[in-house]
Coordinates of N, CA, C and O in Angstrom, one line a residue:
Q1 N 95.0 97.4 58.4 CA 95.6 98.1 57.4 C 96.1 97.0 56.4 O 96.6 95.8 56.8
V2 N 96.0 97.4 55.2 CA 96.4 96.2 54.0 C 98.1 96.4 53.5 O 98.6 97.6 53.8
T3 N 98.8 95.4 53.9 CA 99.9 95.3 53.7 C 100.5 94.5 52.5 O 101.7 94.6 51.8
D4 N 99.6 94.0 51.7 CA 99.7 93.4 50.6 C 100.3 94.3 49.4 O 99.6 95.4 49.3
R5 N 101.3 93.9 48.6 CA 101.4 94.9 47.3 C 101.7 94.1 46.0 O 101.8 92.8 46.0
I6 N 101.3 94.8 44.7 CA 101.3 93.9 43.3 C 102.3 94.9 42.8 O 102.8 95.7 42.9
Q7 N 102.6 93.9 41.5 CA 103.4 94.3 40.5 C 102.4 94.3 39.2 O 101.9 93.3 38.9
V8 N 102.5 95.3 38.7 CA 101.6 95.7 37.2 C 102.3 95.8 36.2 O 103.2 96.5 36.0
S9 N 102.2 95.0 35.0 CA 103.0 95.0 33.6 C 101.9 95.2 32.7 O 100.8 94.8 32.8
W10 N 102.2 96.0 31.9 CA 101.1 96.4 30.6 C 101.7 96.6 29.6 O 102.8 96.8 29.5
A11 N 101.2 96.5 28.3 CA 101.2 96.9 27.0 C 100.1 97.1 26.2 O 98.9 96.7 26.5
S12 N 100.3 98.2 25.4 CA 99.2 98.6 24.4 C 99.8 98.9 23.1 O 100.7 99.7 23.1
E13 N 99.0 98.8 22.1 CA 99.5 99.4 20.4 C 98.7 100.6 20.5 O 99.2 101.5 19.5
S14 N 97.9 101.1 21.6 CA 97.2 102.7 21.2 C 98.2 103.6 22.1 O 98.9 103.6 23.0
D15 N 98.5 104.6 21.0 CA 99.1 105.8 21.6 C 98.5 106.4 22.8 O 99.3 106.9 23.5
K16 N 97.1 106.5 22.8 CA 96.5 107.3 23.6 C 96.4 106.7 25.3 O 96.6 107.1 26.1
V17 N 96.4 105.3 25.2 CA 96.5 104.2 26.3 C 98.0 104.4 26.8 O 98.1 104.7 27.8
T18 N 98.9 104.3 26.0 CA 100.3 104.3 26.3 C 100.8 105.6 27.1 O 101.2 105.8 28.1
A19 N 100.3 106.7 26.4 CA 100.5 108.3 26.9 C 99.9 108.3 28.1 O 100.4 108.7 29.3
A20 N 98.7 107.9 28.5 CA 97.9 108.0 29.8 C 98.5 107.1 30.9 O 98.7 107.8 31.6
L21 N 99.0 105.9 30.4 CA 99.6 105.3 31.5 C 101.0 105.6 32.0 O 101.2 105.7 33.1
R22 N 101.7 106.0 30.8 CA 102.8 106.6 31.2 C 103.0 107.9 32.3 O 103.5 108.1 33.2
E23 N 102.0 108.8 31.7 CA 101.8 110.1 32.3 C 101.5 109.7 34.0 O 101.5 110.7 34.9
H24 N 100.6 108.8 34.2 CA 99.9 108.7 35.6 C 100.1 107.3 36.2 O 99.7 106.8 37.3
R25 N 101.6 107.0 35.7 CA 102.1 105.7 36.5 C 102.2 105.6 37.8 O 101.5 104.9 38.6
D26 N 102.5 107.1 38.5 CA 102.7 107.0 39.8 C 101.4 107.2 40.5 O 101.1 106.4 41.8
M27 N 100.3 107.7 40.0 CA 99.0 107.5 40.5 C 98.2 106.4 40.8 O 97.8 106.0 41.7
I28 N 98.5 105.8 39.5 CA 98.1 104.2 39.4 C 98.7 103.4 40.6 O 97.8 102.7 41.3
A29 N 99.9 103.5 40.6 CA 100.7 102.7 41.7 C 100.2 102.9 42.9 O 99.9 102.0 43.8
G30 N 100.1 104.2 43.2 CA 99.5 104.5 44.6 C 98.1 104.0 45.0 O 97.6 103.5 45.8
E31 N 97.3 104.0 43.8 CA 95.8 103.6 44.1 C 95.7 102.2 44.2 O 94.7 101.8 45.0
V32 N 96.6 101.3 43.8 CA 96.2 99.9 43.6 C 97.6 99.0 44.5 O 97.5 98.3 44.5
L33 N 98.2 100.2 45.1 CA 99.5 99.6 45.8 C 100.4 98.8 45.1 O 100.7 97.6 45.7
A34 N 100.7 99.1 44.2 CA 101.8 98.6 43.4 C 103.1 99.1 43.7 O 103.4 100.3 43.9
T35 N 104.2 98.0 43.9 CA 105.3 98.6 43.9 C 106.2 99.0 42.8 O 107.2 99.6 42.6
Q36 N 105.5 98.6 41.7 CA 106.2 98.6 40.1 C 104.9 98.7 39.3 O 104.0 98.1 39.4
V37 N 104.9 99.6 38.3 CA 104.0 99.5 37.2 C 104.8 99.8 36.0 O 105.4 100.8 35.6
N38 N 105.1 98.7 35.3 CA 106.0 98.2 34.1 C 105.4 98.4 32.7 O 104.7 97.5 32.6
E39 N 106.0 98.8 32.1 CA 105.4 99.0 30.2 C 106.2 97.9 29.8 O 107.2 98.0 29.5
Q40 N 105.7 96.8 29.6 CA 106.4 95.6 29.1 C 105.0 94.6 28.9 O 104.3 94.8 29.4
T41 N 105.4 93.8 27.8 CA 104.4 92.9 27.2 C 104.4 91.6 28.4 O 105.2 91.1 28.7
P42 N 103.1 91.7 29.0 CA 103.0 90.6 30.2 C 103.2 89.3 29.8 O 102.8 89.2 28.4
A43 N 103.6 88.5 30.7 CA 103.8 86.9 30.4 C 102.6 86.2 30.0 O 102.4 85.4 29.1
A44 N 101.5 86.5 30.8 CA 100.3 85.9 30.6 C 99.1 86.8 31.0 O 98.5 87.2 32.0
P45 N 99.1 87.8 29.9 CA 98.1 88.9 29.9 C 96.7 88.6 30.1 O 96.1 87.7 29.5
E46 N 95.9 89.5 30.6 CA 94.5 89.7 30.6 C 94.5 90.9 29.7 O 95.3 91.5 29.4
S47 N 93.2 91.1 29.3 CA 93.1 92.3 28.5 C 91.8 93.1 29.0 O 90.9 92.5 29.4
A48 N 91.8 94.5 28.5 CA 90.7 95.4 28.8 C 90.6 96.3 27.8 O 91.6 96.7 27.0
D49 N 89.3 96.8 27.7 CA 88.9 97.7 26.7 C 88.6 99.2 27.4 O 87.9 99.0 28.5
L50 N 89.4 100.0 27.1 CA 89.5 101.4 27.8 C 88.8 102.3 26.7 O 89.6 102.8 25.8
N51 N 87.4 102.8 26.6 CA 87.0 103.4 25.6 C 87.2 102.9 24.1 O 87.7 103.9 23.4
G52 N 87.1 101.7 23.8 CA 87.4 101.2 22.5 C 89.0 101.1 22.4 O 89.4 100.5 21.1
E53 N 90.1 101.5 23.3 CA 91.3 101.0 23.1 C 91.7 99.9 24.0 O 91.2 99.5 25.0
T54 N 92.6 99.1 23.3 CA 92.8 97.9 24.3 C 94.0 97.8 25.1 O 95.3 98.6 24.5
V55 N 94.2 97.4 26.1 CA 95.4 97.3 26.7 C 95.4 95.8 27.2 O 94.6 95.2 27.7
A56 N 96.9 95.2 27.5 CA 97.0 94.1 28.0 C 97.8 94.3 29.6 O 98.8 95.1 29.3
F57 N 97.4 93.5 30.5 CA 98.1 93.6 31.7 C 98.2 92.4 32.5 O 97.5 91.4 32.1
Q58 N 98.9 92.4 33.4 CA 99.3 91.2 34.4 C 99.3 91.8 35.6 O 100.1 93.0 35.8
I59 N 98.8 91.4 36.7 CA 99.1 91.8 38.1 C 99.8 90.4 38.8 O 99.1 89.3 38.8
A60 N 100.6 90.8 39.5 CA 101.1 89.9 40.2 C 101.7 90.3 41.8 O 102.0 91.4 42.0
K61 N 101.2 89.3 42.7 CA 101.5 89.7 44.3 C 103.2 89.9 44.3 O 103.8 88.8 44.0
V62 N 103.5 90.9 45.0 CA 104.7 91.1 45.4 C 105.0 90.3 46.9 O 104.0 90.8 47.7
S63 N 106.2 89.6 47.0 CA 106.2 89.0 48.3 C 107.0 90.2 49.1 O 107.7 91.3 48.8
T64 N 106.3 90.4 50.6 CA 106.8 91.3 51.1 C 107.3 90.6 52.9 O 106.8 89.8 53.0
A65 N 108.5 91.1 53.3 CA 108.8 90.8 54.5 C 108.0 91.2 55.6 O 107.6 92.3 55.5
A66 N 107.9 90.4 56.7 CA 107.0 90.9 57.7 C 107.6 91.9 58.5 O 108.9 91.9 58.8
Q67 N 106.8 92.6 59.0 CA 107.3 93.9 59.6 C 107.3 94.0 61.0 O 106.4 93.4 61.5

């Protein structure tokens, strides 16, 4: 069983990317085991091309207490 969790921060100047990420935030969080998917400019971003649209993102591991 995977117990690690992540936090995702993202930003995009693309209206299409922004709308899609907002609409599907909960699904994305569930798929990548994120505790948070935040729309904010990442401190140390990576970038990705999504069909010609750019998104900046950062992924950070979230500390979890032993269960």
